[in-house]
Amino acid sequence: MNMQIVRFSLAAALLTAAPILEMASANDFRERGKAAKLSASAVSITPPRDWNKLDIRPGKFAETWTLDGEQLNDVTFYTGVEPGAPLVKERNKKRKPLPKFGAETLLVEVPELLEGTYRAYKEIGEFRLTGSKPGSYLGVKGVEFTYDYTDGDQIRRQGEAHAAIIGGKLYMATYDAPKIHFFQRNIADYRALISTAKIM
Amino acid sequence: MKTLMGLGAAALLAMACAPSAAGQERTAVKQGFDLRSQSGKRVLVFKPKVSVGSQSTGAMFEPNAEWTEQAKRNIEAALTEHQASLGNTVVEAPDASGEKALLVEEYVNLFDAVSQAVVNYQFFVGNRLPTKKRDNKTGVFEWSLGEGVRDLPGADTADYALFIYNKDAYGSTGRKLLQIAALLGPGIAVKSGEHKGAAGLVDLRTGDLLWLNADFAMGGDVREADGAQKRVRQLLEGFPGSVADQQTASAQ
């Protein structure tokens, strides 16, 4: 076995072993009525009902909360995304680069940023923005938009997002769930949750 | 070559001795649900979702149409043979077309997602979601596909629906060699191949998951008729109201 194969093998082995290590760690409890800070930020959320925060984070600026698992109801908070950074961690910067939030990015362009990220990150072809309008997030003017897409598991999902740009950084919350049953079941929980978000 | 085979045998032996994932459960029943054998209930069986392929060195799934087709035929034949032992009236879901066929496909995919969530976040105790952990203290198993199941073709003629999901990825030669190299080098256990399956009984009025049997390390090579028989037996092990289940219950 030559060195190149061994090197590749070890890298691949470590990659494959990583989920096992992550699976073994505990997910965090976000208890109703108790303020919780989002990772490495000054944003605080006081959940109106019990939620779970997954230990596996999609990226430096992102964290995922769920009620039943990210496949069924996924609230992802993107907090303080800096200019030049992607929304989630790039798996392959050269071959599969992700769109970046930029210093010039306007609020109206944020839905497109999420669409581009989903298309590249989730490797999906079908994504449709279904609505976009001025809204608010974290107590400031922002954008609110809706979308649907079919994920790699062939499940049609619906999404709703709220975003704002504060101090040149992007703050956004998204809610994604299967169109059947789950989106409607928890959309009110998502809206109630993000209505408590504030910058300390 | 002999040396490689020797190393392979040593690696496989070491992996066989490695402890399995602690606290992994496989089956759950919704509290209060009881199904007696021959109770006159009707169970609607949807065609299983089956996908078979290989696992590349980097763990990517590469579907194989020929294997999938063969496995589908084998599993469906084994399922038909196994139906008599399920203990209630088993009815095949009517053939659907157009929108109805899409709806069935969507629910089969949704069942797959729900069963994966149950395995990841309820059965795997070490990874259980805190909200589920809290609930589980009182023995709660609450998962649902929603009341929309009432619109599935044939739903108005039955009490329950049986969904089956099955995915097999057979390790490529590269993957198997990697498994050995990783264990002998940094001592990391790398899985070669993936054999996941789930069978679930759903209430056709509420969409609630009444029983789930799911395992991400199933036996039986579904590409062979005998292997598919074994797989179906595993998938339906402990099916509520099955003949074997009732015999176990009366023996206790």
Tab-separated table of C-alpha atoms in Angstrom:
chain	number	residue	atom	x	y	z
A	1	MET	CA	0.000	0.000	0.000
A	2	ASN	CA	1.640	3.265	-1.034
A	3	MET	CA	1.828	6.336	1.157
A	4	GLN	CA	-0.770	8.257	-0.814
A	5	ILE	CA	-3.372	5.573	-0.230
A	6	VAL	CA	-2.457	5.325	3.443
A	7	ARG	CA	-2.736	9.102	3.866
A	8	PHE	CA	-6.095	9.159	2.116
A	9	SER	CA	-7.233	6.169	4.115
A	10	LEU	CA	-6.411	7.775	7.430
A	11	ALA	CA	-8.090	11.033	6.474
A	12	ALA	CA	-11.185	9.181	5.327
A	13	ALA	CA	-11.131	7.026	8.442
A	14	LEU	CA	-11.008	10.053	10.685
A	15	LEU	CA	-13.835	11.660	8.750
A	16	THR	CA	-15.928	8.550	9.134
A	17	ALA	CA	-15.082	8.161	12.791
A	18	ALA	CA	-16.087	11.757	13.534
A	19	PRO	CA	-19.870	11.183	13.487
A	20	ILE	CA	-19.403	8.301	15.929
A	21	LEU	CA	-17.649	10.609	18.362
A	22	GLU	CA	-20.275	13.301	17.860
A	23	MET	CA	-23.102	10.823	18.293
A	24	ALA	CA	-21.708	9.857	21.649
A	25	SER	CA	-21.899	13.408	22.995
A	26	ALA	CA	-25.031	14.763	24.586
A	27	ASN	CA	-27.326	17.329	23.036
A	28	ASP	CA	-28.170	20.362	25.138
A	29	PHE	CA	-31.467	21.152	26.801
A	30	ARG	CA	-32.999	24.582	26.235
A	31	GLU	CA	-35.550	24.859	28.990
A	32	ARG	CA	-38.749	26.831	28.703
A	33	GLY	CA	-38.482	30.298	30.200
A	34	LYS	CA	-34.725	30.180	30.728
A	35	ALA	CA	-32.637	32.602	28.672
A	36	ALA	CA	-29.932	30.922	26.576
A	37	LYS	CA	-27.145	32.592	24.639
A	38	LEU	CA	-26.485	31.557	21.074
A	39	SER	CA	-22.980	30.244	20.435
A	40	ALA	CA	-20.236	32.853	20.648
A	41	SER	CA	-22.611	35.804	20.389
A	42	ALA	CA	-24.525	38.326	22.436
A	43	VAL	CA	-27.866	37.033	21.159
A	44	SER	CA	-30.160	35.660	23.818
A	45	ILE	CA	-33.276	33.500	23.375
A	46	THR	CA	-35.854	32.683	26.028
A	47	PRO	CA	-37.737	29.665	24.638
A	48	PRO	CA	-41.487	29.619	25.315
A	49	ARG	CA	-41.344	25.780	25.338
A	50	ASP	CA	-38.636	23.170	25.834
A	51	TRP	CA	-36.229	22.751	22.895
A	52	ASN	CA	-33.067	20.790	22.173
A	53	LYS	CA	-29.831	22.251	20.836
A	54	LEU	CA	-27.894	19.757	18.755
A	55	ASP	CA	-24.217	19.332	19.528
A	56	ILE	CA	-23.386	18.967	15.851
A	57	ARG	CA	-23.142	22.506	14.492
A	58	PRO	CA	-23.365	23.299	10.773
A	59	GLY	CA	-20.662	25.952	11.035
A	60	LYS	CA	-18.819	28.533	13.079
A	61	PHE	CA	-21.729	30.980	13.028
A	62	ALA	CA	-24.568	28.473	13.141
A	63	GLU	CA	-26.349	26.242	15.615
A	64	THR	CA	-29.389	23.999	15.289
A	65	TRP	CA	-32.333	23.637	17.625
A	66	THR	CA	-34.948	20.937	17.183
A	67	LEU	CA	-37.919	19.256	18.814
A	68	ASP	CA	-37.751	15.821	17.171
A	69	GLY	CA	-34.541	15.766	15.136
A	70	GLU	CA	-33.196	17.972	12.371
A	71	GLN	CA	-34.916	15.788	9.751
A	72	LEU	CA	-38.328	16.727	11.175
A	73	ASN	CA	-38.033	20.251	12.539
A	74	ASP	CA	-34.863	22.261	12.175
A	75	VAL	CA	-34.394	25.764	13.531
A	76	THR	CA	-30.966	27.069	12.605
A	77	PHE	CA	-29.625	30.318	13.990
A	78	TYR	CA	-26.924	32.070	11.958
A	79	THR	CA	-25.410	34.574	14.323
A	80	GLY	CA	-23.028	37.383	13.451
A	81	VAL	CA	-21.886	36.041	10.082
A	82	GLU	CA	-18.911	38.175	9.105
A	83	PRO	CA	-18.292	39.590	5.631
A	84	GLY	CA	-16.397	37.080	3.511
A	85	ALA	CA	-17.736	34.076	5.437
A	86	PRO	CA	-20.166	31.389	4.240
A	87	LEU	CA	-23.284	30.600	6.283
A	88	VAL	CA	-22.095	27.071	7.062
A	89	LYS	CA	-18.773	25.277	7.027
A	90	GLU	CA	-17.439	24.617	3.533
A	91	ARG	CA	-16.818	20.924	2.981
A	92	ASN	CA	-14.575	21.539	0.001
A	93	LYS	CA	-13.438	25.114	-0.642
A	94	LYS	CA	-12.014	24.350	-4.080
A	95	ARG	CA	-14.506	21.932	-5.574
A	96	LYS	CA	-17.702	22.976	-3.847
A	97	PRO	CA	-17.338	26.590	-2.724
A	98	LEU	CA	-20.270	28.155	-0.894
A	99	PRO	CA	-21.575	31.673	-1.504
A	100	LYS	CA	-20.298	34.194	1.032
A	101	PHE	CA	-22.015	36.954	2.930
A	102	GLY	CA	-20.368	40.183	1.826
A	103	ALA	CA	-19.937	43.685	3.167
A	104	GLU	CA	-22.042	44.841	0.200
A	105	THR	CA	-24.782	42.228	0.636
A	106	LEU	CA	-28.189	43.858	0.936
A	107	LEU	CA	-31.089	42.533	2.959
A	108	VAL	CA	-33.035	41.778	-0.226
A	109	GLU	CA	-30.149	39.550	-1.349
A	110	VAL	CA	-30.190	37.392	1.771
A	111	PRO	CA	-32.822	34.940	0.410
A	112	GLU	CA	-30.584	34.379	-2.601
A	113	LEU	CA	-27.636	33.757	-0.276
A	114	LEU	CA	-29.589	31.054	1.549
A	115	GLU	CA	-30.763	29.544	-1.752
A	116	GLY	CA	-27.200	29.390	-3.108
A	117	THR	CA	-25.989	27.869	0.153
A	118	TYR	CA	-28.685	25.182	0.162
A	119	ARG	CA	-28.110	24.309	-3.490
A	120	ALA	CA	-24.360	23.827	-2.935
A	121	TYR	CA	-24.320	22.478	0.624
A	122	LYS	CA	-27.273	20.106	0.343
A	123	GLU	CA	-26.540	19.365	-3.316
A	124	ILE	CA	-30.161	19.914	-4.309
A	125	GLY	CA	-31.480	21.097	-7.637
A	126	GLU	CA	-34.991	22.000	-6.603
A	127	PHE	CA	-35.309	25.140	-4.490
A	128	ARG	CA	-38.020	27.773	-4.844
A	129	LEU	CA	-38.386	31.075	-3.057
A	130	THR	CA	-42.103	31.406	-2.394
A	131	GLY	CA	-42.218	34.849	-0.811
A	132	SER	CA	-40.136	37.693	0.524
A	133	LYS	CA	-41.153	40.864	2.352
A	134	PRO	CA	-39.787	43.421	4.790
A	135	GLY	CA	-39.891	42.104	8.337
A	136	SER	CA	-37.986	42.365	11.558
A	137	TYR	CA	-35.559	40.255	13.549
A	138	LEU	CA	-33.792	41.029	16.810
A	139	GLY	CA	-35.878	44.171	17.110
A	140	VAL	CA	-34.569	45.816	13.950
A	141	LYS	CA	-35.799	46.067	10.380
A	142	GLY	CA	-35.022	42.988	8.374
A	143	VAL	CA	-36.354	40.596	5.789
A	144	GLU	CA	-38.776	37.703	6.126
A	145	PHE	CA	-39.012	35.040	3.438
A	146	THR	CA	-40.401	31.597	2.675
A	147	TYR	CA	-39.179	28.796	0.429
A	148	ASP	CA	-39.550	25.140	-0.404
A	149	TYR	CA	-37.177	22.505	-1.686
A	150	THR	CA	-36.689	18.770	-2.004
A	151	ASP	CA	-33.808	17.460	0.011
A	152	GLY	CA	-31.495	14.521	-0.723
A	153	ASP	CA	-33.853	12.215	1.189
A	154	GLN	CA	-36.534	13.047	-1.433
A	155	ILE	CA	-38.717	14.779	1.133
A	156	ARG	CA	-40.331	18.062	0.154
A	157	ARG	CA	-39.598	20.623	2.824
A	158	GLN	CA	-40.922	24.081	3.538
A	159	GLY	CA	-38.973	26.860	5.151
A	160	GLU	CA	-39.417	30.270	6.713
A	161	ALA	CA	-36.601	32.655	7.590
A	162	HIS	CA	-36.074	35.976	9.344
A	163	ALA	CA	-32.896	37.982	8.862
A	164	ALA	CA	-31.336	41.310	9.763
A	165	ILE	CA	-27.963	42.944	9.187
A	166	ILE	CA	-26.586	44.558	12.326
A	167	GLY	CA	-23.211	46.247	12.514
A	168	GLY	CA	-22.254	44.801	9.119
A	169	LYS	CA	-22.914	41.219	10.268
A	170	LEU	CA	-25.733	38.892	9.281
A	171	TYR	CA	-28.175	37.498	11.824
A	172	MET	CA	-30.742	34.995	10.608
A	173	ALA	CA	-33.068	32.278	11.859
A	174	THR	CA	-34.520	29.580	9.604
A	175	TYR	CA	-37.159	26.931	10.169
A	176	ASP	CA	-37.181	23.897	7.855
A	177	ALA	CA	-39.537	20.931	8.102
A	178	PRO	CA	-41.227	18.329	5.887
A	179	LYS	CA	-44.229	19.776	4.077
A	180	ILE	CA	-46.330	16.885	5.331
A	181	HIS	CA	-47.450	17.403	8.924
A	182	PHE	CA	-44.263	18.786	10.498
A	183	PHE	CA	-44.048	22.285	8.963
A	184	GLN	CA	-47.535	23.270	10.061
A	185	ARG	CA	-47.238	21.495	13.379
A	186	ASN	CA	-44.322	23.612	14.595
A	187	ILE	CA	-44.326	26.864	12.619
A	188	ALA	CA	-46.008	28.673	15.518
A	189	ASP	CA	-43.362	27.308	17.912
A	190	TYR	CA	-40.633	28.693	15.642
A	191	ARG	CA	-42.262	32.120	15.417
A	192	ALA	CA	-42.781	32.231	19.171
A	193	LEU	CA	-39.161	31.203	19.698
A	194	ILE	CA	-37.580	33.836	17.468
A	195	SER	CA	-39.831	36.572	18.824
A	196	THR	CA	-37.835	36.272	22.072
A	197	ALA	CA	-34.442	36.771	20.376
A	198	LYS	CA	-32.591	39.870	21.443
A	199	ILE	CA	-29.068	41.248	21.479
A	200	MET	CA	-27.838	41.785	25.014
B	1	MET	CA	-1.251	-11.485	-0.102
B	2	LYS	CA	-1.202	-13.964	2.762
B	3	THR	CA	0.021	-11.223	5.057
B	4	LEU	CA	-2.826	-8.940	3.989
B	5	MET	CA	-5.383	-11.651	4.597
B	6	GLY	CA	-3.864	-12.328	7.993
B	7	LEU	CA	-4.044	-8.674	8.892
B	8	GLY	CA	-7.609	-8.571	7.645
B	9	ALA	CA	-8.600	-11.502	9.814
B	10	ALA	CA	-6.934	-9.889	12.838
B	11	ALA	CA	-8.724	-6.613	12.156
B	12	LEU	CA	-12.106	-8.262	11.752
B	13	LEU	CA	-11.585	-10.261	14.944
B	14	ALA	CA	-10.688	-7.116	16.838
B	15	MET	CA	-13.787	-5.383	15.519
B	16	ALA	CA	-15.977	-8.318	16.414
B	17	CYS	CA	-14.697	-8.021	19.989
B	18	ALA	CA	-15.222	-4.244	20.136
B	19	PRO	CA	-18.123	-3.112	22.301
B	20	SER	CA	-21.270	-2.198	20.415
B	21	ALA	CA	-22.930	1.210	20.775
B	22	ALA	CA	-23.995	1.360	24.387
B	23	GLY	CA	-27.656	1.698	25.119
B	24	GLN	CA	-28.909	1.060	21.591
B	25	GLU	CA	-32.559	0.004	21.553
B	26	ARG	CA	-34.366	-1.417	18.581
B	27	THR	CA	-38.063	-1.583	19.277
B	28	ALA	CA	-40.726	0.561	20.887
B	29	VAL	CA	-44.501	0.449	21.239
B	30	LYS	CA	-46.753	3.418	21.894
B	31	GLN	CA	-48.083	3.337	25.428
B	32	GLY	CA	-51.491	1.788	25.711
B	33	PHE	CA	-51.373	0.166	22.292
B	34	ASP	CA	-52.181	-3.514	22.200
B	35	LEU	CA	-52.983	-5.611	19.165
B	36	ARG	CA	-54.234	-9.129	19.661
B	37	SER	CA	-53.693	-11.804	17.066
B	38	GLN	CA	-56.758	-12.470	14.878
B	39	SER	CA	-58.547	-9.468	16.369
B	40	GLY	CA	-60.094	-8.645	13.045
B	41	LYS	CA	-57.993	-5.533	12.488
B	42	ARG	CA	-56.901	-4.754	8.971
B	43	VAL	CA	-53.303	-3.856	8.225
B	44	LEU	CA	-52.535	-2.062	4.976
B	45	VAL	CA	-49.054	-2.894	3.702
B	46	PHE	CA	-47.295	-0.413	1.462
B	47	LYS	CA	-44.537	-1.548	-0.875
B	48	PRO	CA	-41.221	-1.287	0.953
B	49	LYS	CA	-38.780	1.441	0.056
B	50	VAL	CA	-35.654	-0.438	-0.929
B	51	SER	CA	-32.304	0.895	-2.051
B	52	VAL	CA	-29.154	-1.159	-2.479
B	53	GLY	CA	-25.721	-0.107	-3.605
B	54	SER	CA	-22.105	-0.007	-2.628
B	55	GLN	CA	-20.158	2.102	-0.189
B	56	SER	CA	-17.133	3.834	-1.694
B	57	THR	CA	-13.825	4.188	0.147
B	58	GLY	CA	-14.947	7.636	1.308
B	59	ALA	CA	-18.274	6.201	2.593
B	60	MET	CA	-20.404	7.617	-0.234
B	61	PHE	CA	-23.468	5.576	-1.202
B	62	GLU	CA	-23.415	4.498	-4.837
B	63	PRO	CA	-26.791	3.062	-5.850
B	64	ASN	CA	-26.888	-0.107	-7.923
B	65	ALA	CA	-30.106	-0.451	-9.965
B	66	GLU	CA	-29.682	-4.171	-10.598
B	67	TRP	CA	-29.115	-5.012	-6.914
B	68	THR	CA	-32.002	-2.744	-5.900
B	69	GLU	CA	-34.401	-4.414	-8.337
B	70	GLN	CA	-33.327	-7.873	-7.198
B	71	ALA	CA	-33.631	-6.932	-3.527
B	72	LYS	CA	-37.087	-5.412	-4.102
B	73	ARG	CA	-38.319	-8.633	-5.676
B	74	ASN	CA	-36.754	-10.751	-2.907
B	75	ILE	CA	-38.101	-8.610	-0.066
B	76	GLU	CA	-41.590	-8.384	-1.518
B	77	ALA	CA	-41.690	-12.157	-2.021
B	78	ALA	CA	-40.461	-12.744	1.534
B	79	LEU	CA	-43.013	-10.273	2.858
B	80	THR	CA	-45.861	-12.042	1.065
B	81	GLU	CA	-44.723	-15.340	2.553
B	82	HIS	CA	-44.424	-13.802	6.019
B	83	GLN	CA	-47.866	-12.161	6.013
B	84	ALA	CA	-49.714	-15.224	7.276
B	85	SER	CA	-47.766	-15.076	10.535
B	86	LEU	CA	-48.694	-11.455	11.244
B	87	GLY	CA	-51.901	-12.556	12.880
B	88	ASN	CA	-54.389	-10.078	11.426
B	89	THR	CA	-55.898	-9.363	8.047
B	90	VAL	CA	-53.108	-8.070	5.906
B	91	VAL	CA	-54.129	-6.183	2.779
B	92	GLU	CA	-51.837	-4.948	0.083
B	93	ALA	CA	-52.128	-1.252	-0.625
B	94	PRO	CA	-53.967	-0.692	-3.926
B	95	ASP	CA	-51.887	0.323	-6.913
B	96	ALA	CA	-51.873	4.085	-7.125
B	97	SER	CA	-51.075	6.423	-9.975
B	98	GLY	CA	-50.501	10.146	-10.427
B	99	GLU	CA	-50.978	12.304	-7.338
B	100	LYS	CA	-51.911	9.338	-5.139
B	101	ALA	CA	-48.722	7.486	-6.083
B	102	LEU	CA	-46.690	10.579	-5.222
B	103	LEU	CA	-48.472	10.820	-1.892
B	104	VAL	CA	-47.596	7.221	-1.041
B	105	GLU	CA	-43.972	7.868	-1.985
B	106	GLU	CA	-43.886	10.968	0.210
B	107	TYR	CA	-45.248	9.107	3.215
B	108	VAL	CA	-42.810	6.231	2.723
B	109	ASN	CA	-39.975	8.796	2.646
B	110	LEU	CA	-41.402	10.568	5.685
B	111	PHE	CA	-41.599	7.261	7.538
B	112	ASP	CA	-37.925	6.786	6.709
B	113	ALA	CA	-37.085	10.220	8.183
B	114	VAL	CA	-39.179	9.643	11.312
B	115	SER	CA	-37.668	6.210	11.925
B	116	GLN	CA	-34.158	7.635	11.506
B	117	ALA	CA	-34.992	10.354	14.029
B	118	VAL	CA	-36.284	7.723	16.459
B	119	VAL	CA	-33.115	5.667	16.064
B	120	ASN	CA	-30.790	8.671	16.381
B	121	TYR	CA	-32.578	10.547	19.113
B	122	GLN	CA	-34.561	8.044	21.139
B	123	PHE	CA	-33.213	4.521	20.656
B	124	PHE	CA	-29.579	5.613	20.906
B	125	VAL	CA	-29.663	6.462	24.601
B	126	GLY	CA	-26.315	8.306	24.595
B	127	ASN	CA	-27.584	10.715	21.946
B	128	ARG	CA	-31.164	11.118	23.174
B	129	LEU	CA	-32.656	14.555	22.863
B	130	PRO	CA	-33.107	16.074	26.319
B	131	THR	CA	-36.819	16.661	25.720
B	132	LYS	CA	-37.236	13.007	24.747
B	133	LYS	CA	-35.099	11.928	27.678
B	134	ARG	CA	-37.347	13.800	30.054
B	135	ASP	CA	-40.432	12.330	28.445
B	136	ASN	CA	-38.929	8.888	28.415
B	137	LYS	CA	-38.678	8.888	32.181
B	138	THR	CA	-42.399	8.294	32.164
B	139	GLY	CA	-42.098	5.818	29.314
B	140	VAL	CA	-43.472	8.008	26.546
B	141	PHE	CA	-42.988	7.040	22.918
B	142	GLU	CA	-44.733	9.678	20.826
B	143	TRP	CA	-44.010	10.063	17.148
B	144	SER	CA	-46.463	10.711	14.358
B	145	LEU	CA	-46.719	11.087	10.586
B	146	GLY	CA	-49.807	13.260	11.061
B	147	GLU	CA	-53.504	12.828	10.290
B	148	GLY	CA	-52.878	13.231	6.558
B	149	VAL	CA	-52.362	9.440	6.413
B	150	ARG	CA	-56.149	9.255	6.063
B	151	ASP	CA	-55.737	10.370	2.447
B	152	LEU	CA	-53.486	7.458	1.522
B	153	PRO	CA	-55.024	5.066	-1.011
B	154	GLY	CA	-56.716	2.204	0.831
B	155	ALA	CA	-56.646	4.011	4.198
B	156	ASP	CA	-60.436	3.979	4.433
B	157	THR	CA	-60.446	0.178	4.265
B	158	ALA	CA	-57.958	-0.533	7.060
B	159	ASP	CA	-57.080	0.298	10.668
B	160	TYR	CA	-53.321	0.426	10.442
B	161	ALA	CA	-50.617	0.857	7.847
B	162	LEU	CA	-47.337	-1.022	7.794
B	163	PHE	CA	-44.402	0.898	6.364
B	164	ILE	CA	-41.051	-0.676	5.583
B	165	TYR	CA	-37.783	1.028	4.753
B	166	ASN	CA	-34.607	-0.771	3.800
B	167	LYS	CA	-31.183	0.457	2.707
B	168	ASP	CA	-28.081	-1.609	2.074
B	169	ALA	CA	-24.657	-0.349	1.101
B	170	TYR	CA	-22.104	-3.087	0.585
B	171	GLY	CA	-18.517	-2.081	1.312
B	172	SER	CA	-16.310	-1.783	-1.778
B	173	THR	CA	-12.887	-3.429	-1.816
B	174	GLY	CA	-11.325	-0.021	-1.149
B	175	ARG	CA	-13.604	0.493	1.842
B	176	LYS	CA	-12.706	-2.914	3.277
B	177	LEU	CA	-8.981	-2.235	2.879
B	178	LEU	CA	-9.458	1.134	4.566
B	179	GLN	CA	-11.253	-0.588	7.433
B	180	ILE	CA	-8.205	-2.777	8.003
B	181	ALA	CA	-5.643	0.020	7.546
B	182	ALA	CA	-7.459	2.353	9.939
B	183	LEU	CA	-7.664	-0.252	12.632
B	184	LEU	CA	-4.063	-1.312	12.319
B	185	GLY	CA	-2.777	2.253	11.948
B	186	PRO	CA	-4.429	4.800	14.259
B	187	GLY	CA	-6.672	2.112	15.749
B	188	ILE	CA	-9.915	3.674	14.544
B	189	ALA	CA	-12.922	1.459	13.908
B	190	VAL	CA	-14.261	2.190	10.428
B	191	LYS	CA	-17.525	0.634	9.348
B	192	SER	CA	-17.549	-1.136	6.024
B	193	GLY	CA	-21.052	-1.374	4.620
B	194	GLU	CA	-24.331	-0.161	5.984
B	195	HIS	CA	-27.469	-2.249	6.446
B	196	LYS	CA	-30.371	-0.194	7.755
B	197	GLY	CA	-33.963	-1.216	8.034
B	198	ALA	CA	-37.147	-0.144	9.747
B	199	ALA	CA	-40.698	-1.413	9.931
B	200	GLY	CA	-43.427	0.637	11.548
B	201	LEU	CA	-47.117	0.314	12.265
B	202	VAL	CA	-49.072	3.537	11.882
B	203	ASP	CA	-52.597	4.351	13.068
B	204	LEU	CA	-54.549	5.293	9.943
B	205	ARG	CA	-56.824	7.685	11.855
B	206	THR	CA	-54.206	9.691	13.729
B	207	GLY	CA	-50.930	8.980	11.916
B	208	ASP	CA	-49.353	7.998	15.245
B	209	LEU	CA	-46.486	5.552	15.176
B	210	LEU	CA	-47.769	2.595	17.217
B	211	TRP	CA	-44.812	0.275	16.882
B	212	LEU	CA	-41.363	0.633	15.407
B	213	ASN	CA	-38.644	-1.895	14.872
B	214	ALA	CA	-35.502	-0.287	13.470
B	215	ASP	CA	-31.928	-1.388	13.271
B	216	PHE	CA	-28.940	0.125	11.501
B	217	ALA	CA	-26.977	-3.134	11.536
B	218	MET	CA	-29.274	-5.730	10.047
B	219	GLY	CA	-28.392	-9.188	8.792
B	220	GLY	CA	-29.200	-11.030	5.570
B	221	ASP	CA	-27.969	-10.276	2.081
B	222	VAL	CA	-31.100	-8.894	0.429
B	223	ARG	CA	-29.682	-9.621	-3.013
B	224	GLU	CA	-30.319	-13.310	-2.285
B	225	ALA	CA	-33.730	-14.885	-1.642
B	226	ASP	CA	-32.594	-16.522	1.629
B	227	GLY	CA	-31.013	-13.291	2.835
B	228	ALA	CA	-34.188	-11.350	2.100
B	229	GLN	CA	-36.203	-13.902	4.113
B	230	LYS	CA	-33.881	-13.350	7.064
B	231	ARG	CA	-34.119	-9.564	6.668
B	232	VAL	CA	-37.934	-9.590	6.590
B	233	ARG	CA	-38.034	-11.819	9.675
B	234	GLN	CA	-35.774	-9.309	11.459
B	235	LEU	CA	-37.790	-6.331	10.280
B	236	LEU	CA	-41.052	-7.820	11.543
B	237	GLU	CA	-39.670	-9.280	14.751
B	238	GLY	CA	-42.013	-8.403	17.584
B	239	PHE	CA	-44.770	-7.184	15.244
B	240	PRO	CA	-47.774	-6.577	17.542
B	241	GLY	CA	-50.339	-9.321	17.277
B	242	SER	CA	-48.105	-11.578	15.207
B	243	VAL	CA	-48.353	-15.290	15.864
B	244	ALA	CA	-44.815	-15.411	17.305
B	245	ASP	CA	-45.525	-12.364	19.463
B	246	GLN	CA	-48.668	-13.902	20.943
B	247	GLN	CA	-46.866	-17.182	21.628
B	248	THR	CA	-44.155	-15.261	23.493
B	249	ALA	CA	-46.778	-13.339	25.460
B	250	SER	CA	-48.698	-16.460	26.476
B	251	ALA	CA	-45.462	-18.230	27.474
B	252	GLN	CA	-44.793	-15.385	29.908
